[in-house]
Amino acid sequence: MVATAAAVPRPAEAEMFWERHYRSRRAGAGRPNALLVESVEALHPGTALDLGCGAGGDTIWLAERGWQVTAVDISTTAVDRVRAQADELGHGDRVTAEAHDLARSFPSGTFDLVSAQYLHTPYAMPRDRVLRTAAAALRPGGRLLIVDHGSTAPWSWNQDSDAYYPTPEEVAAELALDPGQWIVLRADMPQRRATGPGGRTAMITDNVLLIERAGA
């Protein structure tokens, strides 16, 4: 995870940061994350949890393919837009959008897929605890897909030259999941050419960790 502030902020600070972020962006789901598509497109649709759903590209892509999706973000603007987009596209019956500060609350239910795509923040967050809770919410055979930044893109909101990006193996070690109950299916750091705002492109590194709950 990108290094964050040492002190846990007042809830309003993190919420307002992400509110400003999404209010400044045009509404619309956009493209799904490439590594979600790669990891999930061959799976049979079930129930999915999209942690930090943002603009909703992943949520909409999953719903279009028959998944029942719970979309979660700290920003109520993001959540409202995802809900409206799902309704507009005729997927409202497959999308539940909820506002959660994951440092303080977590959606209820069990899932066949939990997706945590770039779950980074400039504020302190107990990310290890959040991801362990996500793993515990998997049904037997369910998968937790964690995709983190492995490098800084030119358009990233975090341009800290001292930012440290833990490897997938380090993230797995931090989670300390019982290997008898959760199996690491993938832990690698692929590179790809990404397109940012205004069509700008750059080579970036993604840190990918895919975990399956045993017992299917």
Short mmCIF file of C-alpha atoms in Angstrom, two decimals:
data_model
loop_
_atom_site.label_atom_id
_atom_site.label_comp_id
_atom_site.label_asym_id
_atom_site.label_seq_id
_atom_site.Cartn_x
_atom_site.Cartn_y
_atom_site.Cartn_z
CA MET A 1 0.00 0.00 0.00
CA VAL A 2 1.17 3.53 -0.64
CA ALA A 3 2.43 5.11 2.55
CA THR A 4 -0.29 7.07 4.36
CA ALA A 5 -0.51 9.59 7.15
CA ALA A 6 0.42 8.23 10.56
CA ALA A 7 -2.59 9.58 12.44
CA VAL A 8 -6.10 8.31 11.81
CA PRO A 9 -8.05 11.31 10.52
CA ARG A 10 -11.42 12.46 11.64
CA PRO A 11 -13.96 10.60 9.44
CA ALA A 12 -14.98 13.83 7.71
CA GLU A 13 -11.44 14.45 6.40
CA ALA A 14 -11.19 11.27 4.36
CA GLU A 15 -14.80 11.52 3.24
CA MET A 16 -14.44 15.11 2.04
CA PHE A 17 -11.19 14.33 0.20
CA TRP A 18 -12.93 11.66 -1.86
CA GLU A 19 -16.08 13.75 -2.22
CA ARG A 20 -14.03 16.54 -3.79
CA HIS A 21 -12.26 14.00 -5.97
CA TYR A 22 -15.44 12.54 -7.46
CA ARG A 23 -17.36 15.80 -7.64
CA SER A 24 -14.54 17.17 -9.79
CA ARG A 25 -14.88 14.30 -12.26
CA ARG A 26 -17.53 13.85 -14.91
CA ALA A 27 -20.14 11.24 -14.06
CA GLY A 28 -19.91 7.96 -15.94
CA ALA A 29 -18.65 4.47 -15.23
CA GLY A 30 -15.72 4.39 -17.65
CA ARG A 31 -13.66 1.30 -18.39
CA PRO A 32 -13.36 -1.67 -16.03
CA ASN A 33 -9.91 -2.35 -14.61
CA ALA A 34 -7.99 -4.60 -16.98
CA LEU A 35 -6.82 -7.04 -14.32
CA LEU A 36 -10.35 -7.51 -13.01
CA VAL A 37 -11.48 -8.43 -16.52
CA GLU A 38 -8.54 -10.79 -16.99
CA SER A 39 -9.12 -12.50 -13.63
CA VAL A 40 -12.90 -12.75 -13.66
CA GLU A 41 -14.21 -13.06 -17.22
CA ALA A 42 -14.03 -16.87 -17.20
CA LEU A 43 -15.81 -17.24 -13.83
CA HIS A 44 -19.46 -18.18 -13.44
CA PRO A 45 -21.38 -15.09 -12.19
CA GLY A 46 -22.32 -15.01 -8.54
CA THR A 47 -22.24 -12.37 -5.81
CA ALA A 48 -19.49 -9.75 -5.87
CA LEU A 49 -18.29 -7.00 -3.56
CA ASP A 50 -16.53 -4.02 -5.18
CA LEU A 51 -14.49 -2.30 -2.47
CA GLY A 52 -13.80 1.34 -3.32
CA CYS A 53 -16.04 1.25 -6.37
CA GLY A 54 -15.19 4.81 -7.44
CA ALA A 55 -16.74 5.75 -10.77
CA GLY A 56 -18.24 2.27 -11.07
CA GLY A 57 -16.56 0.83 -14.15
CA ASP A 58 -15.92 -2.51 -12.45
CA THR A 59 -19.38 -2.65 -10.86
CA ILE A 60 -21.15 -2.02 -14.15
CA TRP A 61 -18.95 -4.51 -16.03
CA LEU A 62 -19.71 -7.22 -13.47
CA ALA A 63 -23.45 -6.47 -13.48
CA GLU A 64 -23.55 -6.61 -17.27
CA ARG A 65 -22.20 -10.15 -17.03
CA GLY A 66 -24.79 -11.31 -14.54
CA TRP A 67 -23.05 -10.72 -11.23
CA GLN A 68 -25.04 -9.47 -8.26
CA VAL A 69 -22.82 -6.63 -7.06
CA THR A 70 -22.52 -4.69 -3.82
CA ALA A 71 -20.61 -1.50 -4.65
CA VAL A 72 -18.98 0.34 -1.76
CA ASP A 73 -17.20 3.67 -1.49
CA ILE A 74 -16.58 6.30 1.17
CA SER A 75 -17.85 8.98 -1.24
CA THR A 76 -21.61 9.35 -1.33
CA THR A 77 -21.23 11.12 -4.68
CA ALA A 78 -19.51 8.03 -6.12
CA VAL A 79 -22.12 5.71 -4.63
CA ASP A 80 -25.05 7.79 -5.89
CA ARG A 81 -23.56 7.97 -9.38
CA VAL A 82 -22.95 4.20 -9.54
CA ARG A 83 -26.53 3.56 -8.44
CA ALA A 84 -27.89 5.98 -11.04
CA GLN A 85 -25.69 4.53 -13.78
CA ALA A 86 -26.84 0.99 -12.98
CA ASP A 87 -30.48 2.09 -13.09
CA GLU A 88 -29.96 3.94 -16.37
CA LEU A 89 -28.38 0.89 -18.01
CA GLY A 90 -31.05 -1.48 -16.76
CA HIS A 91 -28.87 -3.20 -14.15
CA GLY A 92 -30.42 -1.64 -11.07
CA ASP A 93 -31.74 -5.00 -9.88
CA ARG A 94 -28.17 -6.38 -9.84
CA VAL A 95 -26.41 -3.48 -8.10
CA THR A 96 -26.60 -2.43 -4.46
CA ALA A 97 -24.55 0.70 -3.78
CA GLU A 98 -23.61 1.59 -0.21
CA ALA A 99 -21.50 4.32 1.38
CA HIS A 100 -18.96 2.93 3.86
CA ASP A 101 -15.84 4.29 5.48
CA LEU A 102 -14.10 0.91 5.53
CA ALA A 103 -12.01 2.02 8.50
CA ARG A 104 -15.23 1.99 10.49
CA SER A 105 -17.83 -0.22 8.79
CA PHE A 106 -18.03 -3.09 6.33
CA PRO A 107 -20.95 -4.28 4.19
CA SER A 108 -22.82 -7.35 5.35
CA GLY A 109 -23.17 -10.56 3.40
CA THR A 110 -21.03 -13.29 1.87
CA PHE A 111 -19.57 -13.21 -1.62
CA ASP A 112 -18.14 -15.32 -4.43
CA LEU A 113 -15.83 -12.47 -5.39
CA VAL A 114 -14.36 -9.52 -3.53
CA SER A 115 -12.50 -7.02 -5.69
CA ALA A 116 -10.14 -4.49 -4.13
CA GLN A 117 -8.76 -2.48 -7.03
CA TYR A 118 -6.22 0.17 -6.00
CA LEU A 119 -7.59 0.48 -2.48
CA HIS A 120 -5.18 3.26 -1.58
CA THR A 121 -5.82 6.50 0.28
CA PRO A 122 -3.77 9.49 1.49
CA TYR A 123 -5.31 8.92 4.93
CA ALA A 124 -4.53 6.23 7.47
CA MET A 125 -6.70 3.15 7.05
CA PRO A 126 -6.42 -0.31 8.65
CA ARG A 127 -6.14 -1.90 5.21
CA ASP A 128 -4.88 -5.24 6.52
CA ARG A 129 -7.94 -5.52 8.75
CA VAL A 130 -10.26 -4.50 5.92
CA LEU A 131 -8.79 -7.12 3.58
CA ARG A 132 -8.88 -9.83 6.24
CA THR A 133 -12.54 -9.00 6.78
CA ALA A 134 -13.03 -9.24 3.02
CA ALA A 135 -11.38 -12.67 2.95
CA ALA A 136 -13.61 -13.85 5.79
CA ALA A 137 -16.67 -12.70 3.79
CA LEU A 138 -15.86 -15.11 0.96
CA ARG A 139 -17.95 -18.21 0.44
CA PRO A 140 -16.05 -21.50 -0.02
CA GLY A 141 -14.46 -21.29 -3.46
CA GLY A 142 -14.79 -17.51 -3.47
CA ARG A 143 -11.92 -15.29 -4.56
CA LEU A 144 -10.37 -12.10 -3.22
CA LEU A 145 -8.64 -10.09 -5.96
CA ILE A 146 -6.29 -7.36 -4.72
CA VAL A 147 -4.72 -5.12 -7.35
CA ASP A 148 -2.39 -2.44 -6.03
CA HIS A 149 -0.24 0.21 -7.60
CA GLY A 150 3.31 -1.01 -8.07
CA SER A 151 4.54 2.26 -9.54
CA THR A 152 3.45 5.89 -9.76
CA ALA A 153 1.63 6.93 -12.93
CA PRO A 154 2.20 10.50 -14.18
CA TRP A 155 -1.47 11.30 -13.50
CA SER A 156 -1.67 9.72 -10.04
CA TRP A 157 -2.98 11.89 -7.21
CA ASN A 158 -0.03 10.61 -5.17
CA GLN A 159 3.27 11.85 -6.60
CA ASP A 160 5.28 11.17 -3.44
CA SER A 161 8.74 10.13 -4.61
CA ASP A 162 9.23 8.25 -1.34
CA ALA A 163 6.06 6.17 -1.68
CA TYR A 164 6.66 2.48 -1.07
CA TYR A 165 4.63 -0.18 -2.83
CA PRO A 166 4.58 -3.53 -0.99
CA THR A 167 4.93 -6.60 -3.19
CA PRO A 168 2.05 -9.09 -3.46
CA GLU A 169 4.02 -11.47 -1.23
CA GLU A 170 4.37 -8.75 1.40
CA VAL A 171 0.65 -8.01 1.25
CA ALA A 172 -0.12 -11.72 1.66
CA ALA A 173 2.23 -11.90 4.64
CA GLU A 174 0.58 -8.87 6.25
CA LEU A 175 -2.84 -10.51 5.92
CA ALA A 176 -1.53 -13.64 7.69
CA LEU A 177 -4.39 -15.80 6.42
CA ASP A 178 -4.46 -19.48 7.35
CA PRO A 179 -3.03 -21.29 4.28
CA GLY A 180 -5.28 -24.23 5.08
CA GLN A 181 -8.33 -22.01 4.50
CA TRP A 182 -7.12 -19.41 1.98
CA ILE A 183 -4.94 -20.35 -0.99
CA VAL A 184 -2.81 -17.89 -2.97
CA LEU A 185 -3.58 -18.48 -6.66
CA ARG A 186 -1.56 -15.59 -8.04
CA ALA A 187 1.07 -13.18 -6.75
CA ASP A 188 2.91 -11.23 -9.42
CA MET A 189 3.78 -7.76 -10.70
CA PRO A 190 2.81 -7.42 -14.38
CA GLN A 191 3.54 -4.31 -16.41
CA ARG A 192 1.17 -2.74 -18.90
CA ARG A 193 0.69 0.44 -20.90
CA ALA A 194 -2.08 2.45 -19.26
CA THR A 195 -4.03 5.42 -20.53
CA GLY A 196 -4.75 8.31 -18.18
CA PRO A 197 -6.67 11.58 -18.39
CA GLY A 198 -6.40 13.36 -21.72
CA GLY A 199 -5.19 10.21 -23.45
CA ARG A 200 -1.73 10.31 -21.87
CA THR A 201 -0.07 6.88 -21.76
CA ALA A 202 2.65 5.37 -19.59
CA MET A 203 4.07 1.99 -18.63
CA ILE A 204 2.98 1.09 -15.11
CA THR A 205 3.38 -1.83 -12.74
CA ASP A 206 0.46 -3.51 -10.97
CA ASN A 207 0.87 -5.69 -7.89
CA VAL A 208 -1.63 -8.55 -8.13
CA LEU A 209 -2.70 -10.92 -5.36
CA LEU A 210 -5.50 -13.45 -5.95
CA ILE A 211 -6.65 -15.58 -3.03
CA GLU A 212 -9.26 -18.36 -2.95
CA ARG A 213 -11.15 -19.61 0.07
CA ALA A 214 -10.85 -23.39 0.32
CA GLY A 215 -13.77 -25.76 0.63
CA ALA A 216 -15.64 -25.41 -2.66
#
